[in-house]
């Protein structure tokens, strides 16, 4: 545990240093087309994954990449950690997120979010904000973007009961694009509400796409069922890996004589 603490401290420090570096490097993108800042975001994401592996021995395995359709797409991902908010970006041509409006007010970082065409939502505005958000999301997806959305709305701890929100179903029905469900086990290695990062392999699995045209009820039932089933399997797999790593660490520890 002391080693994990030290490595996590190093990673978190360098993570924010790296963020500041990229914020400065990206300054010229303000005067360039929007796709330039999307490219910078992809490079930033890859640098974070490299740093995480270097400092904390957290690797990543993407499965089912061949299942990702081209063109307009809804990406419905399990949400256990901050990790997937950046790690999925490089996998799509023109990724799009829905985020809290407060994030757009952060100097530089928030301005880049606006430049990238992300959708900001004022949660205090109630139903009107949700209607406006849905319209913007549909318009962007129909404009050939890939909307990465977390159907549960917020991060859920590993093993917590699922809580899927109805908003994604409305976007799916209105945009007329397919949806690819995504399962993962990131919460085992980058848990929420702690700065500790645990060694192992984050597995992200892209499941069979759901075609456009399903009813709201059928879509919600299918997307939640396939994500939860696959996520349970990946969590079990990740816990076995953690047990193996823990056993190796004990075996390698010096013994008293």
Short mmCIF file of C-alpha atoms in Angstrom, two decimals:
data_model
loop_
_atom_site.label_atom_id
_atom_site.label_comp_id
_atom_site.label_asym_id
_atom_site.label_seq_id
_atom_site.Cartn_x
_atom_site.Cartn_y
_atom_site.Cartn_z
CA UNK A 1 0.00 0.00 0.00
CA UNK A 2 2.79 2.58 0.70
CA UNK A 3 4.11 2.00 -2.84
CA UNK A 4 0.63 2.46 -4.33
CA UNK A 5 0.26 5.69 -2.34
CA UNK A 6 3.57 7.08 -3.61
CA UNK A 7 2.90 6.09 -7.22
CA UNK A 8 -0.59 7.56 -7.07
CA UNK A 9 0.76 10.81 -5.66
CA UNK A 10 3.32 11.02 -8.45
CA UNK A 11 0.70 10.31 -11.10
CA UNK A 12 -1.81 12.84 -9.83
CA UNK A 13 0.85 15.55 -9.62
CA UNK A 14 2.12 14.85 -13.15
CA UNK A 15 -1.44 14.49 -14.46
CA UNK A 16 -2.20 18.12 -13.66
CA UNK A 17 1.23 19.31 -14.77
CA UNK A 18 0.65 17.57 -18.09
CA UNK A 19 -2.80 19.16 -18.34
CA UNK A 20 -1.31 22.64 -17.93
CA UNK A 21 1.30 21.86 -20.59
CA UNK A 22 -1.38 20.77 -23.08
CA UNK A 23 -3.52 23.84 -22.27
CA UNK A 24 -0.58 26.02 -23.24
CA UNK A 25 0.36 23.96 -26.30
CA UNK A 26 -3.23 24.16 -27.56
CA UNK A 27 -3.47 27.98 -27.46
CA UNK A 28 -3.04 28.39 -31.24
CA UNK A 29 -6.10 26.17 -31.79
CA UNK A 30 -8.36 29.11 -30.88
CA UNK A 31 -7.63 30.57 -34.29
CA UNK A 32 -7.94 27.25 -36.13
CA UNK A 33 -10.87 24.99 -37.11
CA UNK A 34 -12.70 23.09 -34.37
CA UNK A 35 -11.26 19.73 -35.43
CA UNK A 36 -7.80 20.91 -34.38
CA UNK A 37 -8.76 21.03 -30.70
CA UNK A 38 -10.35 17.58 -31.07
CA UNK A 39 -6.98 16.30 -32.30
CA UNK A 40 -5.23 17.94 -29.35
CA UNK A 41 -7.73 16.30 -26.96
CA UNK A 42 -6.92 12.89 -28.43
CA UNK A 43 -3.20 13.47 -27.94
CA UNK A 44 -3.82 14.63 -24.36
CA UNK A 45 -5.85 11.49 -23.69
CA UNK A 46 -3.12 9.19 -25.03
CA UNK A 47 -0.50 10.99 -22.94
CA UNK A 48 -2.62 10.39 -19.81
CA UNK A 49 -2.85 6.66 -20.57
CA UNK A 50 0.91 6.52 -21.11
CA UNK A 51 1.56 8.37 -17.83
CA UNK A 52 -0.83 6.11 -15.92
CA UNK A 53 0.94 2.99 -17.14
CA UNK A 54 4.40 4.44 -16.49
CA UNK A 55 3.73 5.59 -12.93
CA UNK A 56 1.03 3.24 -11.63
CA UNK A 57 1.30 0.18 -13.90
CA UNK A 58 -2.31 0.62 -15.04
CA UNK A 59 -2.66 -0.83 -18.53
CA UNK A 60 -5.67 -0.75 -20.85
CA UNK A 61 -7.21 -3.29 -23.20
CA UNK A 62 -9.86 -2.28 -25.71
CA UNK A 63 -12.03 -5.12 -26.99
CA UNK A 64 -14.50 -5.07 -29.86
CA UNK A 65 -13.13 -1.99 -31.61
CA UNK A 66 -14.11 -3.58 -34.91
CA UNK A 67 -17.77 -3.27 -33.86
CA UNK A 68 -17.72 0.54 -33.82
CA UNK A 69 -19.80 1.81 -36.77
CA UNK A 70 -18.67 4.74 -38.87
CA UNK A 71 -20.60 7.98 -38.94
CA UNK A 72 -23.27 9.29 -36.54
CA UNK A 73 -23.31 7.26 -33.36
CA UNK A 74 -24.52 7.13 -29.78
CA UNK A 75 -21.96 5.61 -27.40
CA UNK A 76 -23.61 4.43 -24.15
CA UNK A 77 -20.86 3.72 -21.63
CA UNK A 78 -20.79 2.43 -18.08
CA UNK A 79 -19.42 5.16 -15.81
CA UNK A 80 -17.29 4.12 -12.82
CA UNK A 81 -14.42 6.56 -12.94
CA UNK A 82 -13.02 9.80 -14.29
CA UNK A 83 -10.84 7.55 -16.47
CA UNK A 84 -13.41 6.98 -19.22
CA UNK A 85 -14.16 10.71 -19.54
CA UNK A 86 -10.86 11.08 -21.42
CA UNK A 87 -9.77 7.55 -22.37
CA UNK A 88 -12.56 7.01 -24.93
CA UNK A 89 -11.85 10.21 -26.86
CA UNK A 90 -9.16 8.88 -29.26
CA UNK A 91 -11.37 5.99 -30.38
CA UNK A 92 -13.83 8.16 -32.32
CA UNK A 93 -13.55 10.47 -35.27
CA UNK A 94 -15.43 13.46 -33.83
CA UNK A 95 -16.35 12.71 -30.20
CA UNK A 96 -18.91 14.73 -28.29
CA UNK A 97 -19.76 14.94 -24.58
CA UNK A 98 -22.60 16.39 -22.54
CA UNK A 99 -21.19 18.12 -19.46
CA UNK A 100 -21.97 20.49 -16.61
CA UNK A 101 -22.03 24.14 -17.62
CA UNK A 102 -19.74 24.95 -14.67
CA UNK A 103 -16.88 23.19 -16.46
CA UNK A 104 -17.01 25.69 -19.32
CA UNK A 105 -16.24 28.49 -16.87
CA UNK A 106 -12.82 27.08 -15.95
CA UNK A 107 -10.18 29.34 -17.52
CA UNK A 108 -8.59 27.84 -20.65
CA UNK A 109 -9.95 24.33 -20.04
CA UNK A 110 -13.57 25.47 -20.23
CA UNK A 111 -12.87 27.63 -23.25
CA UNK A 112 -11.46 24.60 -25.05
CA UNK A 113 -14.64 22.68 -24.25
CA UNK A 114 -16.64 25.42 -25.94
CA UNK A 115 -14.26 25.49 -28.90
CA UNK A 116 -14.63 21.70 -29.26
CA UNK A 117 -18.41 22.06 -29.49
CA UNK A 118 -19.27 20.14 -26.34
CA UNK A 119 -22.82 20.44 -25.00
CA UNK A 120 -23.05 22.28 -21.67
CA UNK A 121 -26.09 21.79 -19.45
CA UNK A 122 -27.30 24.04 -16.64
CA UNK A 123 -28.71 21.50 -14.21
CA UNK A 124 -30.48 24.21 -12.24
CA UNK A 125 -32.60 25.15 -15.25
CA UNK A 126 -34.72 22.01 -14.95
CA UNK A 127 -36.81 20.58 -17.77
CA UNK A 128 -36.08 23.41 -20.19
CA UNK A 129 -32.36 22.68 -20.01
CA UNK A 130 -32.96 19.00 -20.70
CA UNK A 131 -35.11 19.76 -23.73
CA UNK A 132 -32.47 22.14 -25.10
CA UNK A 133 -29.71 19.60 -24.38
CA UNK A 134 -31.60 16.86 -26.23
CA UNK A 135 -32.12 19.09 -29.27
CA UNK A 136 -28.45 20.06 -29.38
CA UNK A 137 -27.33 16.45 -28.97
CA UNK A 138 -29.60 15.24 -31.76
CA UNK A 139 -28.41 18.00 -34.08
CA UNK A 140 -24.73 17.23 -33.41
CA UNK A 141 -25.14 13.47 -33.85
CA UNK A 142 -27.03 13.96 -37.08
CA UNK A 143 -24.09 16.16 -38.13
CA UNK A 144 -21.88 13.06 -38.12
CA UNK A 145 -20.53 13.21 -34.55
CA UNK A 146 -20.25 10.44 -31.96
CA UNK A 147 -21.98 11.28 -28.67
CA UNK A 148 -20.31 9.58 -25.70
CA UNK A 149 -22.92 9.50 -22.96
CA UNK A 150 -23.13 7.88 -19.55
CA UNK A 151 -26.71 6.58 -19.18
CA UNK A 152 -26.53 6.54 -15.38
CA UNK A 153 -25.72 10.25 -15.33
CA UNK A 154 -22.90 10.04 -12.80
CA UNK A 155 -20.14 7.73 -11.64
CA UNK A 156 -21.32 4.57 -9.92
CA UNK A 157 -19.13 2.62 -7.50
CA UNK A 158 -18.11 -0.88 -8.53
CA UNK A 159 -20.92 -3.24 -7.58
CA UNK A 160 -23.46 -0.48 -6.97
CA UNK A 161 -26.99 -1.16 -8.28
CA UNK A 162 -27.46 0.31 -11.77
CA UNK A 163 -29.47 3.49 -12.16
CA UNK A 164 -30.16 4.23 -15.83
CA UNK A 165 -31.77 7.57 -16.66
CA UNK A 166 -34.41 7.99 -19.40
CA UNK A 167 -32.68 10.92 -21.14
CA UNK A 168 -30.51 8.74 -23.36
CA UNK A 169 -33.58 6.98 -24.78
CA UNK A 170 -35.03 10.27 -26.02
CA UNK A 171 -31.77 11.20 -27.72
CA UNK A 172 -31.57 7.74 -29.30
CA UNK A 173 -35.12 7.88 -30.64
CA UNK A 174 -34.79 11.43 -31.99
CA UNK A 175 -31.35 11.18 -33.60
CA UNK A 176 -32.06 8.01 -35.60
CA UNK A 177 -28.50 6.69 -35.20
CA UNK A 178 -27.27 3.33 -33.91
CA UNK A 179 -26.01 2.97 -30.35
CA UNK A 180 -22.98 0.98 -29.24
CA UNK A 181 -23.05 -0.13 -25.56
CA UNK A 182 -19.75 -0.05 -23.66
CA UNK A 183 -18.83 -2.09 -20.59
CA UNK A 184 -15.72 -1.53 -18.47
CA UNK A 185 -14.08 -2.15 -15.11
CA UNK A 186 -12.16 1.13 -14.62
CA UNK A 187 -13.51 1.61 -11.10
CA UNK A 188 -11.28 -1.20 -9.83
CA UNK A 189 -8.12 0.66 -10.81
CA UNK A 190 -9.19 4.33 -10.70
CA UNK A 191 -11.90 4.37 -8.00
CA UNK A 192 -14.09 7.41 -7.57
CA UNK A 193 -13.55 9.79 -4.62
CA UNK A 194 -9.95 8.76 -3.96
CA UNK A 195 -6.63 9.71 -5.53
CA UNK A 196 -5.28 6.13 -5.30
CA UNK A 197 -4.58 4.30 -8.59
CA UNK A 198 -4.26 0.52 -8.39
CA UNK A 199 -2.15 -1.57 -10.80
CA UNK A 200 -3.86 -3.85 -13.28
CA UNK A 201 -5.59 -3.80 -16.64
CA UNK A 202 -8.59 -1.60 -17.36
CA UNK A 203 -10.70 -3.53 -19.86
CA UNK A 204 -13.13 -1.66 -22.10
CA UNK A 205 -15.45 -3.81 -24.21
CA UNK A 206 -17.53 -2.49 -27.09
CA UNK A 207 -20.62 -4.65 -27.43
CA UNK A 208 -22.85 -5.36 -30.41
CA UNK A 209 -24.41 -2.11 -31.70
CA UNK A 210 -28.13 -1.59 -31.27
CA UNK A 211 -29.71 -0.49 -34.56
CA UNK A 212 -31.74 2.67 -34.89
CA UNK A 213 -35.51 2.29 -34.71
CA UNK A 214 -36.11 0.53 -31.39
CA UNK A 215 -38.80 1.87 -29.09
CA UNK A 216 -37.76 3.81 -25.99
CA UNK A 217 -38.70 0.95 -23.67
CA UNK A 218 -37.00 -1.72 -25.78
CA UNK A 219 -33.86 0.38 -26.12
CA UNK A 220 -33.49 1.07 -22.38
CA UNK A 221 -34.10 -2.59 -21.54
CA UNK A 222 -31.52 -3.83 -24.03
CA UNK A 223 -28.80 -1.27 -23.43
CA UNK A 224 -28.92 -1.65 -19.64
CA UNK A 225 -29.03 -5.46 -19.77
CA UNK A 226 -26.05 -5.90 -22.07
CA UNK A 227 -23.91 -3.28 -20.32
CA UNK A 228 -24.57 -4.68 -16.85
CA UNK A 229 -23.99 -8.30 -17.88
CA UNK A 230 -20.69 -7.51 -19.57
CA UNK A 231 -19.57 -5.14 -16.79
CA UNK A 232 -20.13 -7.84 -14.14
CA UNK A 233 -17.96 -10.19 -16.19
CA UNK A 234 -15.18 -7.61 -16.58
CA UNK A 235 -15.25 -6.75 -12.87
CA UNK A 236 -14.85 -10.42 -11.98
CA UNK A 237 -11.95 -10.64 -14.42
CA UNK A 238 -10.33 -7.54 -12.97
CA UNK A 239 -10.65 -8.78 -9.41
CA UNK A 240 -8.94 -12.04 -10.35
CA UNK A 241 -6.07 -10.04 -11.81
CA UNK A 242 -5.84 -7.91 -8.68
CA UNK A 243 -5.73 -11.04 -6.52
CA UNK A 244 -2.90 -12.45 -8.64
CA UNK A 245 -0.94 -9.19 -8.43
CA UNK A 246 -1.47 -9.07 -4.68
CA UNK A 247 -0.24 -12.65 -4.33
CA UNK A 248 2.89 -11.90 -6.35
CA UNK A 249 3.58 -8.85 -4.22
CA UNK A 250 3.37 -10.94 -1.04
CA UNK A 251 5.66 -13.57 -2.50
CA UNK A 252 8.20 -10.94 -3.53
CA UNK A 253 8.20 -9.21 -0.13
CA UNK A 254 11.31 -9.86 2.02
CA UNK A 255 10.71 -12.33 4.80
CA UNK A 256 12.02 -12.02 8.32
CA UNK A 257 14.57 -14.61 9.42
#
